[in-house]
Amino acid sequence: MPATLFEKLWRQHRIADLGDGVALIAIDRVMLHERTGGVALDSLSKSGRTVLAPGQAFAVMDHIVDTLPGRSDATKMPTGMAFITGTRAAAHAAGIGLFDLDDPRQGICHVISPEQGIVLPGVTLVCPDSHTGTQGAFGALAWGIGSSEAEHALATGTLRVRKPRTMRITVRGRLAAAVGAKDLALHIIAQVGSAGAQGHAVEFAGDGVAALDIEQRQTLCNMATEMSAFCAIIAPDDVSISALEGTPLAPTGAQWDQAVAAWRTLASDRDAAFDRDIAIDADEVAPMISWGTSPQQSIPVTGTVPRGEAETEANHRRALAYMGLEAGEALAGLRIDAAFIGSCTNSRLSDLRRAAAVVQGRRVAEGIRAICVPGSGAVKRAAEAEGIADTLIAAGFEWREPGCSMCFFAGGESFGLRERVVSTTNRNFESRQGPETRTHIASPELVAASAIAGRIVDPREA
């Protein structure tokens, strides 16, 4: 019987059917971060249990850590240092891999995992972070969990999981120039809705997806969280496989050849049936930006804020009031206070490269605070070697150390009260980036162009 890629991976990892749609699933990789990882490891230890497979578990310092130059264990978040030092001690005691602050490999968990070859096609990977599905771009079954589930996965190498339904989103045709995966993701979320993929494993397919480079594919899978998907996945191909070749933890020699042969079989069968099937025409996607307090409240940058519909009128009015906007108002031309480039969505080398191309030889508008936070130490070093960092610094951007930074202010640093920020992050929820901060999420190109103009602009006209 024809099967989807998700179904194939589910069957490969199913240990037992527990009934009522729930199965016991084998977990190949567990990633932790300092915000919850130390707590999970400490709880595990106090219960008298140990990590079943320390070689398959990794801890990262990314959520709470400062990203200012010269950082240390100290952080602006109250009790933040305790999370960092606690996770460090617990990771050492458990014998799991640790990407610490002084480790040149340190960075955001979803950025460094493929850099190190932790994620591989066909594996199951979990992390107590909602955007773990990012790593489905490599053909892995990756999803976010809670810290208690992390503790269970560490101890047993398994998790009880309710089987999601399947959804295929086929992107037909290629995106236009100056339109990228972030625009595509916001376009899809605006169509499907923030709850549109709830309870579904989403497979992205079609020639429009095949044409994306591996970093754009990660952006696309990352944003599937914002339509409530259980996970997102893209069948592995030459693009994803070549991105993993030579990474420190990837197979080598004959084992690499065997692995690649197996990975090339990981695809949905031609006649596989999905519970939902959605088609998107790439030529209908324009540079996008959010206007409200949910990613689904996004429009083309050339558009105007829509009027509410009867069934969502209350939420619509609340979003308008929070964002200081009115229905029918154009976003283009709206003055901003700050610009942020970073996060697990858009902090990879190609993201920074595209932003630098926009600001090359120009200056950030007076009074605008512009910040760029690379996703990892490897991204930072590559950007510095390539001159990207110099370009952004010359334009007036702050150049930071790797981490989640002001994607949300878990680290204690934030934008100001009701400041309007254009941001490459994945969420524009109320007070996500600071007290009553008004966040507009968009692509690196649009954020960079808006930083230069001091107002929201169409990157095609910058």
PDB file of C-alpha atoms in Angstrom, residues 69-260:
ATOM      1  CA  PRO A  69      30.266  40.848  23.012  1.00  0.00           C
ATOM      2  CA  GLY A  70      32.367  39.755  25.984  1.00  0.00           C
ATOM      3  CA  ARG A  71      29.514  37.795  27.531  1.00  0.00           C
ATOM      4  CA  SER A  72      29.882  35.438  30.448  1.00  0.00           C
ATOM      5  CA  ASP A  73      27.573  33.234  32.513  1.00  0.00           C
ATOM      6  CA  ALA A  74      25.989  36.435  33.781  1.00  0.00           C
ATOM      7  CA  THR A  75      22.757  37.341  32.036  1.00  0.00           C
ATOM      8  CA  LYS A  76      20.129  40.040  32.265  1.00  0.00           C
ATOM      9  CA  MET A  77      17.514  37.441  33.136  1.00  0.00           C
ATOM     10  CA  PRO A  78      16.984  37.100  36.889  1.00  0.00           C
ATOM     11  CA  THR A  79      18.301  33.655  37.942  1.00  0.00           C
ATOM     12  CA  GLY A  80      19.613  33.188  34.382  1.00  0.00           C
ATOM     13  CA  MET A  81      23.098  32.322  35.574  1.00  0.00           C
ATOM     14  CA  ALA A  82      21.687  29.488  37.664  1.00  0.00           C
ATOM     15  CA  PHE A  83      20.066  27.962  34.564  1.00  0.00           C
ATOM     16  CA  ILE A  84      23.365  28.142  32.671  1.00  0.00           C
ATOM     17  CA  THR A  85      25.608  26.775  35.383  1.00  0.00           C
ATOM     18  CA  GLY A  86      23.009  24.174  36.354  1.00  0.00           C
ATOM     19  CA  THR A  87      22.702  22.864  32.814  1.00  0.00           C
ATOM     20  CA  ARG A  88      26.475  22.769  32.460  1.00  0.00           C
ATOM     21  CA  ALA A  89      26.932  20.746  35.634  1.00  0.00           C
ATOM     22  CA  ALA A  90      24.055  18.394  34.815  1.00  0.00           C
ATOM     23  CA  ALA A  91      25.282  17.806  31.254  1.00  0.00           C
ATOM     24  CA  HIS A  92      28.774  16.970  32.480  1.00  0.00           C
ATOM     25  CA  ALA A  93      27.398  14.660  35.156  1.00  0.00           C
ATOM     26  CA  ALA A  94      25.188  12.861  32.617  1.00  0.00           C
ATOM     27  CA  GLY A  95      28.013  12.541  30.118  1.00  0.00           C
ATOM     28  CA  ILE A  96      26.050  14.060  27.227  1.00  0.00           C
ATOM     29  CA  GLY A  97      27.446  16.358  24.551  1.00  0.00           C
ATOM     30  CA  LEU A  98      27.536  20.030  25.562  1.00  0.00           C
ATOM     31  CA  PHE A  99      27.905  23.080  23.316  1.00  0.00           C
ATOM     32  CA  ASP A 100      28.942  25.555  25.985  1.00  0.00           C
ATOM     33  CA  LEU A 101      29.467  29.303  25.813  1.00  0.00           C
ATOM     34  CA  ASP A 102      33.196  28.969  25.164  1.00  0.00           C
ATOM     35  CA  ASP A 103      32.706  26.272  22.517  1.00  0.00           C
ATOM     36  CA  PRO A 104      33.256  27.566  18.959  1.00  0.00           C
ATOM     37  CA  ARG A 105      30.396  25.287  17.865  1.00  0.00           C
ATOM     38  CA  GLN A 106      27.872  27.003  20.213  1.00  0.00           C
ATOM     39  CA  GLY A 107      24.724  28.459  18.746  1.00  0.00           C
ATOM     40  CA  ILE A 108      20.974  28.015  18.460  1.00  0.00           C
ATOM     41  CA  CYS A 109      20.071  24.331  18.806  1.00  0.00           C
ATOM     42  CA  HIS A 110      18.272  24.093  15.451  1.00  0.00           C
ATOM     43  CA  VAL A 111      21.159  25.817  13.668  1.00  0.00           C
ATOM     44  CA  ILE A 112      24.019  23.802  15.106  1.00  0.00           C
ATOM     45  CA  SER A 113      22.326  20.402  14.879  1.00  0.00           C
ATOM     46  CA  PRO A 114      22.752  20.114  11.090  1.00  0.00           C
ATOM     47  CA  GLU A 115      26.119  21.868  11.259  1.00  0.00           C
ATOM     48  CA  GLN A 116      27.328  19.032  13.493  1.00  0.00           C
ATOM     49  CA  GLY A 117      25.474  16.227  11.728  1.00  0.00           C
ATOM     50  CA  ILE A 118      23.276  15.536  14.754  1.00  0.00           C
ATOM     51  CA  VAL A 119      20.169  15.508  12.612  1.00  0.00           C
ATOM     52  CA  LEU A 120      20.234  13.050   9.725  1.00  0.00           C
ATOM     53  CA  PRO A 121      17.548  11.941   7.283  1.00  0.00           C
ATOM     54  CA  GLY A 122      15.199   9.371   8.752  1.00  0.00           C
ATOM     55  CA  VAL A 123      16.027   9.896  12.428  1.00  0.00           C
ATOM     56  CA  THR A 124      13.603  10.901  15.153  1.00  0.00           C
ATOM     57  CA  LEU A 125      14.766  13.984  17.027  1.00  0.00           C
ATOM     58  CA  VAL A 126      13.059  15.790  19.895  1.00  0.00           C
ATOM     59  CA  CYS A 127      13.855  18.937  21.827  1.00  0.00           C
ATOM     60  CA  PRO A 128      11.916  20.977  24.395  1.00  0.00           C
ATOM     61  CA  ASP A 129      11.556  23.803  21.914  1.00  0.00           C
ATOM     62  CA  SER A 130       8.525  24.450  19.726  1.00  0.00           C
ATOM     63  CA  HIS A 131      10.550  25.056  16.550  1.00  0.00           C
ATOM     64  CA  THR A 132      12.294  21.677  16.535  1.00  0.00           C
ATOM     65  CA  GLY A 133      10.413  20.875  13.332  1.00  0.00           C
ATOM     66  CA  THR A 134      12.996  23.085  11.590  1.00  0.00           C
ATOM     67  CA  GLN A 135      15.147  19.996  11.276  1.00  0.00           C
ATOM     68  CA  GLY A 136      12.538  18.209   9.219  1.00  0.00           C
ATOM     69  CA  ALA A 137      14.154  20.041   6.298  1.00  0.00           C
ATOM     70  CA  PHE A 138      16.667  17.183   6.280  1.00  0.00           C
ATOM     71  CA  GLY A 139      14.044  14.451   6.081  1.00  0.00           C
ATOM     72  CA  ALA A 140      14.033  13.814   9.816  1.00  0.00           C
ATOM     73  CA  LEU A 141      10.998  13.299  12.013  1.00  0.00           C
ATOM     74  CA  ALA A 142      11.637  16.158  14.446  1.00  0.00           C
ATOM     75  CA  TRP A 143       9.200  17.749  16.844  1.00  0.00           C
ATOM     76  CA  GLY A 144       9.052  19.860  19.981  1.00  0.00           C
ATOM     77  CA  ILE A 145       8.257  18.371  23.385  1.00  0.00           C
ATOM     78  CA  GLY A 146       7.896  19.426  27.009  1.00  0.00           C
ATOM     79  CA  SER A 147      10.646  19.109  29.580  1.00  0.00           C
ATOM     80  CA  SER A 148       8.961  16.142  31.305  1.00  0.00           C
ATOM     81  CA  GLU A 149       8.842  14.356  27.936  1.00  0.00           C
ATOM     82  CA  ALA A 150      12.526  15.192  27.480  1.00  0.00           C
ATOM     83  CA  GLU A 151      13.236  13.529  30.790  1.00  0.00           C
ATOM     84  CA  HIS A 152      11.341  10.418  29.655  1.00  0.00           C
ATOM     85  CA  ALA A 153      13.109  10.335  26.285  1.00  0.00           C
ATOM     86  CA  LEU A 154      16.494  10.665  27.974  1.00  0.00           C
ATOM     87  CA  ALA A 155      15.773   7.800  30.365  1.00  0.00           C
ATOM     88  CA  THR A 156      14.116   5.371  27.960  1.00  0.00           C
ATOM     89  CA  GLY A 157      14.900   6.390  24.388  1.00  0.00           C
ATOM     90  CA  THR A 158      11.176   6.339  23.733  1.00  0.00           C
ATOM     91  CA  LEU A 159       8.079   8.525  23.870  1.00  0.00           C
ATOM     92  CA  ARG A 160       4.353   7.918  23.821  1.00  0.00           C
ATOM     93  CA  VAL A 161       3.070   9.833  20.808  1.00  0.00           C
ATOM     94  CA  ARG A 162      -0.421  10.270  19.417  1.00  0.00           C
ATOM     95  CA  LYS A 163      -0.176   9.737  15.697  1.00  0.00           C
ATOM     96  CA  PRO A 164      -0.890  12.934  13.773  1.00  0.00           C
ATOM     97  CA  ARG A 165      -2.817  13.137  10.539  1.00  0.00           C
ATOM     98  CA  THR A 166      -0.909  14.014   7.367  1.00  0.00           C
ATOM     99  CA  MET A 167      -0.967  17.143   5.249  1.00  0.00           C
ATOM    100  CA  ARG A 168       0.910  17.812   2.032  1.00  0.00           C
ATOM    101  CA  ILE A 169       1.598  21.372   0.917  1.00  0.00           C
ATOM    102  CA  THR A 170       2.747  21.391  -2.684  1.00  0.00           C
ATOM    103  CA  VAL A 171       4.425  24.539  -3.963  1.00  0.00           C
ATOM    104  CA  ARG A 172       4.068  24.787  -7.732  1.00  0.00           C
ATOM    105  CA  GLY A 173       6.609  26.843  -9.665  1.00  0.00           C
ATOM    106  CA  ARG A 174       9.512  28.904  -8.439  1.00  0.00           C
ATOM    107  CA  LEU A 175       9.511  31.949  -6.194  1.00  0.00           C
ATOM    108  CA  ALA A 176      10.248  35.272  -7.841  1.00  0.00           C
ATOM    109  CA  ALA A 177      13.475  37.168  -7.224  1.00  0.00           C
ATOM    110  CA  ALA A 178      13.498  38.975  -3.854  1.00  0.00           C
ATOM    111  CA  VAL A 179      10.909  36.513  -2.557  1.00  0.00           C
ATOM    112  CA  GLY A 180      12.153  33.819  -0.202  1.00  0.00           C
ATOM    113  CA  ALA A 181      11.107  31.020   2.105  1.00  0.00           C
ATOM    114  CA  LYS A 182      10.008  33.409   4.863  1.00  0.00           C
ATOM    115  CA  ASP A 183       7.622  35.096   2.457  1.00  0.00           C
ATOM    116  CA  LEU A 184       6.389  31.690   1.303  1.00  0.00           C
ATOM    117  CA  ALA A 185       5.830  30.564   4.881  1.00  0.00           C
ATOM    118  CA  LEU A 186       3.886  33.696   5.826  1.00  0.00           C
ATOM    119  CA  HIS A 187       1.861  33.393   2.622  1.00  0.00           C
ATOM    120  CA  ILE A 188       0.931  29.811   3.489  1.00  0.00           C
ATOM    121  CA  ILE A 189       0.116  30.619   7.130  1.00  0.00           C
ATOM    122  CA  ALA A 190      -2.060  33.549   6.041  1.00  0.00           C
ATOM    123  CA  GLN A 191      -3.951  31.106   3.795  1.00  0.00           C
ATOM    124  CA  VAL A 192      -4.136  28.111   6.130  1.00  0.00           C
ATOM    125  CA  GLY A 193      -4.372  29.915   9.459  1.00  0.00           C
ATOM    126  CA  SER A 194      -2.414  29.641  12.692  1.00  0.00           C
ATOM    127  CA  ALA A 195      -4.319  26.512  13.660  1.00  0.00           C
ATOM    128  CA  GLY A 196      -4.641  25.207  10.112  1.00  0.00           C
ATOM    129  CA  ALA A 197      -2.197  22.326  10.495  1.00  0.00           C
ATOM    130  CA  GLN A 198      -3.048  21.430  14.073  1.00  0.00           C
ATOM    131  CA  GLY A 199      -2.664  17.710  14.645  1.00  0.00           C
ATOM    132  CA  HIS A 200      -0.951  17.191  11.291  1.00  0.00           C
ATOM    133  CA  ALA A 201       2.475  16.177  10.115  1.00  0.00           C
ATOM    134  CA  VAL A 202       3.147  18.504   7.186  1.00  0.00           C
ATOM    135  CA  GLU A 203       5.175  17.444   4.167  1.00  0.00           C
ATOM    136  CA  PHE A 204       6.356  20.258   1.909  1.00  0.00           C
ATOM    137  CA  ALA A 205       6.680  19.123  -1.704  1.00  0.00           C
ATOM    138  CA  GLY A 206       6.694  20.326  -5.293  1.00  0.00           C
ATOM    139  CA  ASP A 207       9.205  21.937  -7.603  1.00  0.00           C
ATOM    140  CA  GLY A 208       8.976  25.182  -5.644  1.00  0.00           C
ATOM    141  CA  VAL A 209      10.313  23.433  -2.550  1.00  0.00           C
ATOM    142  CA  ALA A 210      12.908  21.422  -4.478  1.00  0.00           C
ATOM    143  CA  ALA A 211      14.301  24.702  -5.816  1.00  0.00           C
ATOM    144  CA  LEU A 212      14.945  26.074  -2.312  1.00  0.00           C
ATOM    145  CA  ASP A 213      18.436  25.777  -0.863  1.00  0.00           C
ATOM    146  CA  ILE A 214      18.798  23.884   2.402  1.00  0.00           C
ATOM    147  CA  GLU A 215      18.774  27.008   4.575  1.00  0.00           C
ATOM    148  CA  GLN A 216      15.539  28.266   3.031  1.00  0.00           C
ATOM    149  CA  ARG A 217      14.019  24.829   3.541  1.00  0.00           C
ATOM    150  CA  GLN A 218      14.869  25.121   7.239  1.00  0.00           C
ATOM    151  CA  THR A 219      13.108  28.489   7.370  1.00  0.00           C
ATOM    152  CA  LEU A 220      10.028  26.974   5.758  1.00  0.00           C
ATOM    153  CA  CYS A 221       9.900  23.985   8.123  1.00  0.00           C
ATOM    154  CA  ASN A 222      10.596  26.276  11.086  1.00  0.00           C
ATOM    155  CA  MET A 223       7.503  28.343  10.356  1.00  0.00           C
ATOM    156  CA  ALA A 224       5.240  25.268  10.142  1.00  0.00           C
ATOM    157  CA  THR A 225       5.081  25.554  13.918  1.00  0.00           C
ATOM    158  CA  GLU A 226       3.155  28.789  13.374  1.00  0.00           C
ATOM    159  CA  MET A 227       0.308  26.878  11.759  1.00  0.00           C
ATOM    160  CA  SER A 228       0.355  24.431  14.692  1.00  0.00           C
ATOM    161  CA  ALA A 229       1.861  21.502  12.777  1.00  0.00           C
ATOM    162  CA  PHE A 230       3.054  18.509  14.805  1.00  0.00           C
ATOM    163  CA  CYS A 231       6.119  18.505  12.581  1.00  0.00           C
ATOM    164  CA  ALA A 232       7.245  19.441   9.086  1.00  0.00           C
ATOM    165  CA  ILE A 233       9.287  17.340   6.706  1.00  0.00           C
ATOM    166  CA  ILE A 234      10.876  17.542   3.267  1.00  0.00           C
ATOM    167  CA  ALA A 235      12.053  14.383   1.524  1.00  0.00           C
ATOM    168  CA  PRO A 236      15.862  14.206   1.474  1.00  0.00           C
ATOM    169  CA  ASP A 237      17.580  14.844  -1.852  1.00  0.00           C
ATOM    170  CA  ASP A 238      20.986  15.913  -3.158  1.00  0.00           C
ATOM    171  CA  VAL A 239      20.543  19.354  -1.578  1.00  0.00           C
ATOM    172  CA  SER A 240      19.986  18.106   1.959  1.00  0.00           C
ATOM    173  CA  ILE A 241      22.373  15.173   1.719  1.00  0.00           C
ATOM    174  CA  SER A 242      25.258  17.278   0.418  1.00  0.00           C
ATOM    175  CA  ALA A 243      24.681  19.768   3.261  1.00  0.00           C
ATOM    176  CA  LEU A 244      25.339  17.006   5.781  1.00  0.00           C
ATOM    177  CA  GLU A 245      28.342  15.405   4.081  1.00  0.00           C
ATOM    178  CA  GLY A 246      31.514  15.964   6.077  1.00  0.00           C
ATOM    179  CA  THR A 247      29.768  17.233   9.193  1.00  0.00           C
ATOM    180  CA  PRO A 248      31.451  15.968  12.372  1.00  0.00           C
ATOM    181  CA  LEU A 249      28.838  13.418  13.434  1.00  0.00           C
ATOM    182  CA  ALA A 250      27.678  12.238  10.016  1.00  0.00           C
ATOM    183  CA  PRO A 251      28.674   8.741   8.882  1.00  0.00           C
ATOM    184  CA  THR A 252      31.917   8.440   6.947  1.00  0.00           C
ATOM    185  CA  GLY A 253      33.401   6.117   4.330  1.00  0.00           C
ATOM    186  CA  ALA A 254      31.401   3.024   3.470  1.00  0.00           C
ATOM    187  CA  GLN A 255      28.850   3.862   6.168  1.00  0.00           C
ATOM    188  CA  TRP A 256      28.176   7.200   4.465  1.00  0.00           C
ATOM    189  CA  ASP A 257      27.548   5.421   1.170  1.00  0.00           C
ATOM    190  CA  GLN A 258      25.190   2.964   2.860  1.00  0.00           C
ATOM    191  CA  ALA A 259      23.394   5.776   4.640  1.00  0.00           C
ATOM    192  CA  VAL A 260      22.941   7.802   1.463  1.00  0.00           C
TER     193      VAL A 260
END
